[in-house]
């Protein structure tokens, strides 16, 4: 529980599901982002040219997810085997992060967590956003290494985001 200790408020107030996405919006805004709540369960914000989405549903009140999704065509220089390899390495090496190819072949990099009563959503959301950034940078590095290039040569702004899909229909 030590890991979560810094996110638990001292008064341990119960989690109010209706307050989760507004707290995420507020934290992102205060951190300098321009988040938009574009769906009942989603908050979208941009991080260095990449659109990222927080998802939270009152149907799953103990679960929070932030992810970035990229169209398969953004990685056309890589075969599926290489993409699966990069996804597996991220999922293995990065705590709370995972990467996978969805049913359409698009690349998804995500950070997810369970929520507990008393969790400071604002601090947790910013921590999750930073963890997603680390996972994305690592994913690009792995792909560049597969091509035999130095990781610094990658330009993450050239990868495309799929914004119109809800991963939890």
JSON list of C-alpha atoms in Angstrom, two decimals:
[
{"chain": "A", "resi": 1, "resn": "UNK", "atom": "CA", "xyz": [0.00, 0.00, 0.00]},
{"chain": "A", "resi": 2, "resn": "UNK", "atom": "CA", "xyz": [3.05, 2.28, 0.22]},
{"chain": "A", "resi": 3, "resn": "UNK", "atom": "CA", "xyz": [2.84, 2.99, -3.50]},
{"chain": "A", "resi": 4, "resn": "UNK", "atom": "CA", "xyz": [-0.69, 4.33, -3.16]},
{"chain": "A", "resi": 5, "resn": "UNK", "atom": "CA", "xyz": [0.02, 6.13, 0.11]},
{"chain": "A", "resi": 6, "resn": "UNK", "atom": "CA", "xyz": [0.94, 9.38, -1.60]},
{"chain": "A", "resi": 7, "resn": "UNK", "atom": "CA", "xyz": [-2.36, 9.37, -3.47]},
{"chain": "A", "resi": 8, "resn": "UNK", "atom": "CA", "xyz": [-4.62, 8.69, -0.48]},
{"chain": "A", "resi": 9, "resn": "UNK", "atom": "CA", "xyz": [-6.11, 11.74, 1.16]},
{"chain": "A", "resi": 10, "resn": "UNK", "atom": "CA", "xyz": [-5.73, 11.75, 4.91]},
{"chain": "A", "resi": 11, "resn": "UNK", "atom": "CA", "xyz": [-9.49, 11.96, 5.54]},
{"chain": "A", "resi": 12, "resn": "UNK", "atom": "CA", "xyz": [-10.16, 8.89, 3.30]},
{"chain": "A", "resi": 13, "resn": "UNK", "atom": "CA", "xyz": [-13.45, 10.27, 2.03]},
{"chain": "A", "resi": 14, "resn": "UNK", "atom": "CA", "xyz": [-15.44, 7.84, -0.11]},
{"chain": "A", "resi": 15, "resn": "UNK", "atom": "CA", "xyz": [-14.98, 8.07, -3.87]},
{"chain": "A", "resi": 16, "resn": "UNK", "atom": "CA", "xyz": [-17.79, 9.91, -5.61]},
{"chain": "A", "resi": 17, "resn": "UNK", "atom": "CA", "xyz": [-18.05, 8.49, -9.14]},
{"chain": "A", "resi": 18, "resn": "UNK", "atom": "CA", "xyz": [-19.64, 11.71, -10.44]},
{"chain": "A", "resi": 19, "resn": "UNK", "atom": "CA", "xyz": [-16.56, 13.66, -9.38]},
{"chain": "A", "resi": 20, "resn": "UNK", "atom": "CA", "xyz": [-13.86, 11.55, -11.07]},
{"chain": "A", "resi": 21, "resn": "UNK", "atom": "CA", "xyz": [-13.79, 13.05, -14.59]},
{"chain": "A", "resi": 22, "resn": "UNK", "atom": "CA", "xyz": [-14.35, 16.62, -13.32]},
{"chain": "A", "resi": 23, "resn": "UNK", "atom": "CA", "xyz": [-11.34, 16.12, -11.00]},
{"chain": "A", "resi": 24, "resn": "UNK", "atom": "CA", "xyz": [-9.29, 14.82, -13.95]},
{"chain": "A", "resi": 25, "resn": "UNK", "atom": "CA", "xyz": [-10.36, 17.86, -16.02]},
{"chain": "A", "resi": 26, "resn": "UNK", "atom": "CA", "xyz": [-9.41, 20.25, -13.24]},
{"chain": "A", "resi": 27, "resn": "UNK", "atom": "CA", "xyz": [-6.01, 18.63, -12.65]},
{"chain": "A", "resi": 28, "resn": "UNK", "atom": "CA", "xyz": [-5.15, 18.65, -16.35]},
{"chain": "A", "resi": 29, "resn": "UNK", "atom": "CA", "xyz": [-6.27, 22.27, -16.71]},
{"chain": "A", "resi": 30, "resn": "UNK", "atom": "CA", "xyz": [-4.20, 23.36, -13.70]},
{"chain": "A", "resi": 31, "resn": "UNK", "atom": "CA", "xyz": [-1.21, 21.53, -15.19]},
{"chain": "A", "resi": 32, "resn": "UNK", "atom": "CA", "xyz": [-1.51, 23.63, -18.37]},
{"chain": "A", "resi": 33, "resn": "UNK", "atom": "CA", "xyz": [-3.39, 21.23, -20.64]},
{"chain": "A", "resi": 34, "resn": "UNK", "atom": "CA", "xyz": [-6.62, 22.08, -22.44]},
{"chain": "A", "resi": 35, "resn": "UNK", "atom": "CA", "xyz": [-8.77, 19.03, -21.70]},
{"chain": "A", "resi": 36, "resn": "UNK", "atom": "CA", "xyz": [-12.16, 18.53, -23.29]},
{"chain": "A", "resi": 37, "resn": "UNK", "atom": "CA", "xyz": [-14.85, 16.24, -22.00]},
{"chain": "A", "resi": 38, "resn": "UNK", "atom": "CA", "xyz": [-16.19, 15.05, -25.33]},
{"chain": "A", "resi": 39, "resn": "UNK", "atom": "CA", "xyz": [-18.24, 12.12, -24.07]},
{"chain": "A", "resi": 40, "resn": "UNK", "atom": "CA", "xyz": [-19.88, 11.04, -20.86]},
{"chain": "A", "resi": 41, "resn": "UNK", "atom": "CA", "xyz": [-17.00, 8.69, -20.11]},
{"chain": "A", "resi": 42, "resn": "UNK", "atom": "CA", "xyz": [-14.05, 10.45, -21.79]},
{"chain": "A", "resi": 43, "resn": "UNK", "atom": "CA", "xyz": [-11.72, 13.42, -21.31]},
{"chain": "A", "resi": 44, "resn": "UNK", "atom": "CA", "xyz": [-9.35, 14.20, -24.21]},
{"chain": "A", "resi": 45, "resn": "UNK", "atom": "CA", "xyz": [-6.16, 16.23, -23.92]},
{"chain": "A", "resi": 46, "resn": "UNK", "atom": "CA", "xyz": [-3.10, 16.77, -26.07]},
{"chain": "A", "resi": 47, "resn": "UNK", "atom": "CA", "xyz": [0.45, 15.90, -24.98]},
{"chain": "A", "resi": 48, "resn": "UNK", "atom": "CA", "xyz": [3.19, 16.95, -27.41]},
{"chain": "A", "resi": 49, "resn": "UNK", "atom": "CA", "xyz": [0.99, 16.51, -30.47]},
{"chain": "A", "resi": 50, "resn": "UNK", "atom": "CA", "xyz": [-0.54, 13.23, -29.30]},
{"chain": "A", "resi": 51, "resn": "UNK", "atom": "CA", "xyz": [-4.17, 13.04, -28.25]},
{"chain": "A", "resi": 52, "resn": "UNK", "atom": "CA", "xyz": [-4.65, 11.11, -25.02]},
{"chain": "A", "resi": 53, "resn": "UNK", "atom": "CA", "xyz": [-7.92, 10.08, -23.41]},
{"chain": "A", "resi": 54, "resn": "UNK", "atom": "CA", "xyz": [-8.95, 9.39, -19.84]},
{"chain": "A", "resi": 55, "resn": "UNK", "atom": "CA", "xyz": [-11.85, 6.96, -19.62]},
{"chain": "A", "resi": 56, "resn": "UNK", "atom": "CA", "xyz": [-14.04, 6.50, -16.58]},
{"chain": "A", "resi": 57, "resn": "UNK", "atom": "CA", "xyz": [-17.47, 4.96, -16.35]},
{"chain": "A", "resi": 58, "resn": "UNK", "atom": "CA", "xyz": [-19.75, 4.80, -13.35]},
{"chain": "A", "resi": 59, "resn": "UNK", "atom": "CA", "xyz": [-20.53, 1.25, -14.52]},
{"chain": "A", "resi": 60, "resn": "UNK", "atom": "CA", "xyz": [-16.93, 0.42, -13.51]},
{"chain": "A", "resi": 61, "resn": "UNK", "atom": "CA", "xyz": [-16.48, 2.90, -10.65]},
{"chain": "A", "resi": 62, "resn": "UNK", "atom": "CA", "xyz": [-13.21, 1.43, -9.39]},
{"chain": "A", "resi": 63, "resn": "UNK", "atom": "CA", "xyz": [-11.30, 1.67, -12.68]},
{"chain": "A", "resi": 64, "resn": "UNK", "atom": "CA", "xyz": [-9.55, 4.58, -14.44]},
{"chain": "A", "resi": 65, "resn": "UNK", "atom": "CA", "xyz": [-7.74, 4.39, -17.79]},
{"chain": "A", "resi": 66, "resn": "UNK", "atom": "CA", "xyz": [-5.69, 6.81, -19.87]},
{"chain": "A", "resi": 67, "resn": "UNK", "atom": "CA", "xyz": [-4.60, 5.82, -23.37]},
{"chain": "A", "resi": 68, "resn": "UNK", "atom": "CA", "xyz": [-3.37, 6.93, -26.75]},
{"chain": "A", "resi": 69, "resn": "UNK", "atom": "CA", "xyz": [-4.51, 5.11, -29.89]},
{"chain": "A", "resi": 70, "resn": "UNK", "atom": "CA", "xyz": [-2.72, 5.20, -33.23]},
{"chain": "A", "resi": 71, "resn": "UNK", "atom": "CA", "xyz": [-4.02, 4.09, -36.61]},
{"chain": "A", "resi": 72, "resn": "UNK", "atom": "CA", "xyz": [-2.22, 1.05, -37.98]},
{"chain": "A", "resi": 73, "resn": "UNK", "atom": "CA", "xyz": [-1.18, 3.05, -41.04]},
{"chain": "A", "resi": 74, "resn": "UNK", "atom": "CA", "xyz": [0.99, 5.27, -38.84]},
{"chain": "A", "resi": 75, "resn": "UNK", "atom": "CA", "xyz": [3.29, 2.28, -38.43]},
{"chain": "A", "resi": 76, "resn": "UNK", "atom": "CA", "xyz": [3.27, 0.98, -42.01]},
{"chain": "A", "resi": 77, "resn": "UNK", "atom": "CA", "xyz": [7.04, 0.49, -41.99]},
{"chain": "A", "resi": 78, "resn": "UNK", "atom": "CA", "xyz": [6.58, -2.18, -39.30]},
{"chain": "A", "resi": 79, "resn": "UNK", "atom": "CA", "xyz": [5.12, -5.63, -39.78]},
{"chain": "A", "resi": 80, "resn": "UNK", "atom": "CA", "xyz": [2.63, -7.00, -37.25]},
{"chain": "A", "resi": 81, "resn": "UNK", "atom": "CA", "xyz": [5.29, -9.18, -35.65]},
{"chain": "A", "resi": 82, "resn": "UNK", "atom": "CA", "xyz": [7.44, -6.13, -34.86]},
{"chain": "A", "resi": 83, "resn": "UNK", "atom": "CA", "xyz": [4.48, -4.21, -33.46]},
{"chain": "A", "resi": 84, "resn": "UNK", "atom": "CA", "xyz": [3.47, -7.17, -31.30]},
{"chain": "A", "resi": 85, "resn": "UNK", "atom": "CA", "xyz": [7.05, -7.44, -30.10]},
{"chain": "A", "resi": 86, "resn": "UNK", "atom": "CA", "xyz": [7.16, -3.75, -29.14]},
{"chain": "A", "resi": 87, "resn": "UNK", "atom": "CA", "xyz": [3.78, -4.05, -27.40]},
{"chain": "A", "resi": 88, "resn": "UNK", "atom": "CA", "xyz": [4.91, -7.10, -25.45]},
{"chain": "A", "resi": 89, "resn": "UNK", "atom": "CA", "xyz": [8.09, -5.36, -24.34]},
{"chain": "A", "resi": 90, "resn": "UNK", "atom": "CA", "xyz": [6.18, -2.31, -23.08]},
{"chain": "A", "resi": 91, "resn": "UNK", "atom": "CA", "xyz": [3.66, -4.49, -21.26]},
{"chain": "A", "resi": 92, "resn": "UNK", "atom": "CA", "xyz": [6.49, -6.43, -19.65]},
{"chain": "A", "resi": 93, "resn": "UNK", "atom": "CA", "xyz": [8.87, -3.58, -18.82]},
{"chain": "A", "resi": 94, "resn": "UNK", "atom": "CA", "xyz": [6.64, -0.69, -17.74]},
{"chain": "A", "resi": 95, "resn": "UNK", "atom": "CA", "xyz": [4.63, -0.93, -14.56]},
{"chain": "A", "resi": 96, "resn": "UNK", "atom": "CA", "xyz": [0.89, -0.20, -14.94]},
{"chain": "A", "resi": 97, "resn": "UNK", "atom": "CA", "xyz": [1.37, 0.32, -18.69]},
{"chain": "A", "resi": 98, "resn": "UNK", "atom": "CA", "xyz": [0.34, -1.94, -21.50]},
{"chain": "A", "resi": 99, "resn": "UNK", "atom": "CA", "xyz": [0.37, -1.82, -25.26]},
{"chain": "A", "resi": 100, "resn": "UNK", "atom": "CA", "xyz": [-1.53, -3.93, -27.74]},
{"chain": "A", "resi": 101, "resn": "UNK", "atom": "CA", "xyz": [-3.05, -4.03, -31.20]},
{"chain": "A", "resi": 102, "resn": "UNK", "atom": "CA", "xyz": [-6.82, -3.70, -31.05]},
{"chain": "A", "resi": 103, "resn": "UNK", "atom": "CA", "xyz": [-9.31, -5.58, -33.24]},
{"chain": "A", "resi": 104, "resn": "UNK", "atom": "CA", "xyz": [-8.76, -3.08, -36.08]},
{"chain": "A", "resi": 105, "resn": "UNK", "atom": "CA", "xyz": [-4.98, -3.45, -35.91]},
{"chain": "A", "resi": 106, "resn": "UNK", "atom": "CA", "xyz": [-4.56, 0.00, -34.35]},
{"chain": "A", "resi": 107, "resn": "UNK", "atom": "CA", "xyz": [-1.86, 0.44, -31.71]},
{"chain": "A", "resi": 108, "resn": "UNK", "atom": "CA", "xyz": [-3.06, 1.25, -28.19]},
{"chain": "A", "resi": 109, "resn": "UNK", "atom": "CA", "xyz": [-0.75, 2.32, -25.37]},
{"chain": "A", "resi": 110, "resn": "UNK", "atom": "CA", "xyz": [-2.51, 2.61, -22.01]},
{"chain": "A", "resi": 111, "resn": "UNK", "atom": "CA", "xyz": [-2.06, 3.13, -18.30]},
{"chain": "A", "resi": 112, "resn": "UNK", "atom": "CA", "xyz": [-4.77, 1.85, -16.03]},
{"chain": "A", "resi": 113, "resn": "UNK", "atom": "CA", "xyz": [-5.43, 1.65, -12.33]},
{"chain": "A", "resi": 114, "resn": "UNK", "atom": "CA", "xyz": [-7.99, 0.73, -9.75]},
{"chain": "A", "resi": 115, "resn": "UNK", "atom": "CA", "xyz": [-9.46, 3.52, -7.65]},
{"chain": "A", "resi": 116, "resn": "UNK", "atom": "CA", "xyz": [-9.81, 3.35, -3.90]},
{"chain": "A", "resi": 117, "resn": "UNK", "atom": "CA", "xyz": [-11.76, 5.47, -1.42]},
{"chain": "A", "resi": 118, "resn": "UNK", "atom": "CA", "xyz": [-9.70, 8.49, -0.47]},
{"chain": "A", "resi": 119, "resn": "UNK", "atom": "CA", "xyz": [-7.56, 8.50, -3.62]},
{"chain": "A", "resi": 120, "resn": "UNK", "atom": "CA", "xyz": [-6.59, 12.03, -4.66]},
{"chain": "A", "resi": 121, "resn": "UNK", "atom": "CA", "xyz": [-7.83, 11.82, -8.26]},
{"chain": "A", "resi": 122, "resn": "UNK", "atom": "CA", "xyz": [-6.03, 15.01, -9.29]},
{"chain": "A", "resi": 123, "resn": "UNK", "atom": "CA", "xyz": [-2.57, 13.76, -8.32]},
{"chain": "A", "resi": 124, "resn": "UNK", "atom": "CA", "xyz": [-3.29, 10.26, -9.59]},
{"chain": "A", "resi": 125, "resn": "UNK", "atom": "CA", "xyz": [-4.44, 11.59, -13.00]},
{"chain": "A", "resi": 126, "resn": "UNK", "atom": "CA", "xyz": [-1.24, 13.60, -13.45]},
{"chain": "A", "resi": 127, "resn": "UNK", "atom": "CA", "xyz": [0.86, 10.63, -12.41]},
{"chain": "A", "resi": 128, "resn": "UNK", "atom": "CA", "xyz": [-0.99, 8.42, -14.91]},
{"chain": "A", "resi": 129, "resn": "UNK", "atom": "CA", "xyz": [-0.48, 11.01, -17.65]},
{"chain": "A", "resi": 130, "resn": "UNK", "atom": "CA", "xyz": [3.27, 11.06, -16.96]},
{"chain": "A", "resi": 131, "resn": "UNK", "atom": "CA", "xyz": [3.37, 7.25, -16.93]},
{"chain": "A", "resi": 132, "resn": "UNK", "atom": "CA", "xyz": [1.62, 7.21, -20.31]},
{"chain": "A", "resi": 133, "resn": "UNK", "atom": "CA", "xyz": [4.23, 9.64, -21.65]},
{"chain": "A", "resi": 134, "resn": "UNK", "atom": "CA", "xyz": [7.02, 7.35, -20.47]},
{"chain": "A", "resi": 135, "resn": "UNK", "atom": "CA", "xyz": [5.33, 4.31, -22.04]},
{"chain": "A", "resi": 136, "resn": "UNK", "atom": "CA", "xyz": [4.85, 6.15, -25.34]},
{"chain": "A", "resi": 137, "resn": "UNK", "atom": "CA", "xyz": [8.47, 7.32, -25.44]},
{"chain": "A", "resi": 138, "resn": "UNK", "atom": "CA", "xyz": [9.63, 3.78, -24.68]},
{"chain": "A", "resi": 139, "resn": "UNK", "atom": "CA", "xyz": [7.36, 2.35, -27.38]},
{"chain": "A", "resi": 140, "resn": "UNK", "atom": "CA", "xyz": [8.86, 4.70, -29.99]},
{"chain": "A", "resi": 141, "resn": "UNK", "atom": "CA", "xyz": [12.37, 3.84, -28.79]},
{"chain": "A", "resi": 142, "resn": "UNK", "atom": "CA", "xyz": [11.70, 0.12, -29.15]},
{"chain": "A", "resi": 143, "resn": "UNK", "atom": "CA", "xyz": [10.31, 0.59, -32.67]},
{"chain": "A", "resi": 144, "resn": "UNK", "atom": "CA", "xyz": [13.30, 2.66, -33.71]},
{"chain": "A", "resi": 145, "resn": "UNK", "atom": "CA", "xyz": [15.68, 0.03, -32.34]},
{"chain": "A", "resi": 146, "resn": "UNK", "atom": "CA", "xyz": [13.84, -2.60, -34.40]},
{"chain": "A", "resi": 147, "resn": "UNK", "atom": "CA", "xyz": [14.65, -0.51, -37.48]},
{"chain": "A", "resi": 148, "resn": "UNK", "atom": "CA", "xyz": [18.26, -0.19, -36.42]},
{"chain": "A", "resi": 149, "resn": "UNK", "atom": "CA", "xyz": [17.99, 3.54, -35.82]},
{"chain": "A", "resi": 150, "resn": "UNK", "atom": "CA", "xyz": [18.88, 5.50, -32.72]},
{"chain": "A", "resi": 151, "resn": "UNK", "atom": "CA", "xyz": [15.75, 6.17, -30.61]},
{"chain": "A", "resi": 152, "resn": "UNK", "atom": "CA", "xyz": [16.28, 9.97, -30.70]},
{"chain": "A", "resi": 153, "resn": "UNK", "atom": "CA", "xyz": [15.51, 9.98, -34.43]},
{"chain": "A", "resi": 154, "resn": "UNK", "atom": "CA", "xyz": [11.79, 9.32, -33.89]},
{"chain": "A", "resi": 155, "resn": "UNK", "atom": "CA", "xyz": [9.23, 12.11, -34.29]},
{"chain": "A", "resi": 156, "resn": "UNK", "atom": "CA", "xyz": [6.17, 11.13, -32.27]},
{"chain": "A", "resi": 157, "resn": "UNK", "atom": "CA", "xyz": [4.08, 13.94, -33.79]},
{"chain": "A", "resi": 158, "resn": "UNK", "atom": "CA", "xyz": [3.96, 11.98, -37.06]},
{"chain": "A", "resi": 159, "resn": "UNK", "atom": "CA", "xyz": [1.90, 9.18, -35.53]},
{"chain": "A", "resi": 160, "resn": "UNK", "atom": "CA", "xyz": [-1.86, 9.48, -36.01]},
{"chain": "A", "resi": 161, "resn": "UNK", "atom": "CA", "xyz": [-4.48, 9.26, -33.28]},
{"chain": "A", "resi": 162, "resn": "UNK", "atom": "CA", "xyz": [-7.87, 7.61, -33.59]},
{"chain": "A", "resi": 163, "resn": "UNK", "atom": "CA", "xyz": [-10.19, 9.88, -31.61]},
{"chain": "A", "resi": 164, "resn": "UNK", "atom": "CA", "xyz": [-13.63, 8.67, -32.56]},
{"chain": "A", "resi": 165, "resn": "UNK", "atom": "CA", "xyz": [-13.57, 5.27, -30.93]},
{"chain": "A", "resi": 166, "resn": "UNK", "atom": "CA", "xyz": [-14.60, 4.41, -27.39]},
{"chain": "A", "resi": 167, "resn": "UNK", "atom": "CA", "xyz": [-12.62, 1.39, -26.10]},
{"chain": "A", "resi": 168, "resn": "UNK", "atom": "CA", "xyz": [-15.47, 0.54, -23.74]},
{"chain": "A", "resi": 169, "resn": "UNK", "atom": "CA", "xyz": [-18.64, 0.48, -25.90]}
]
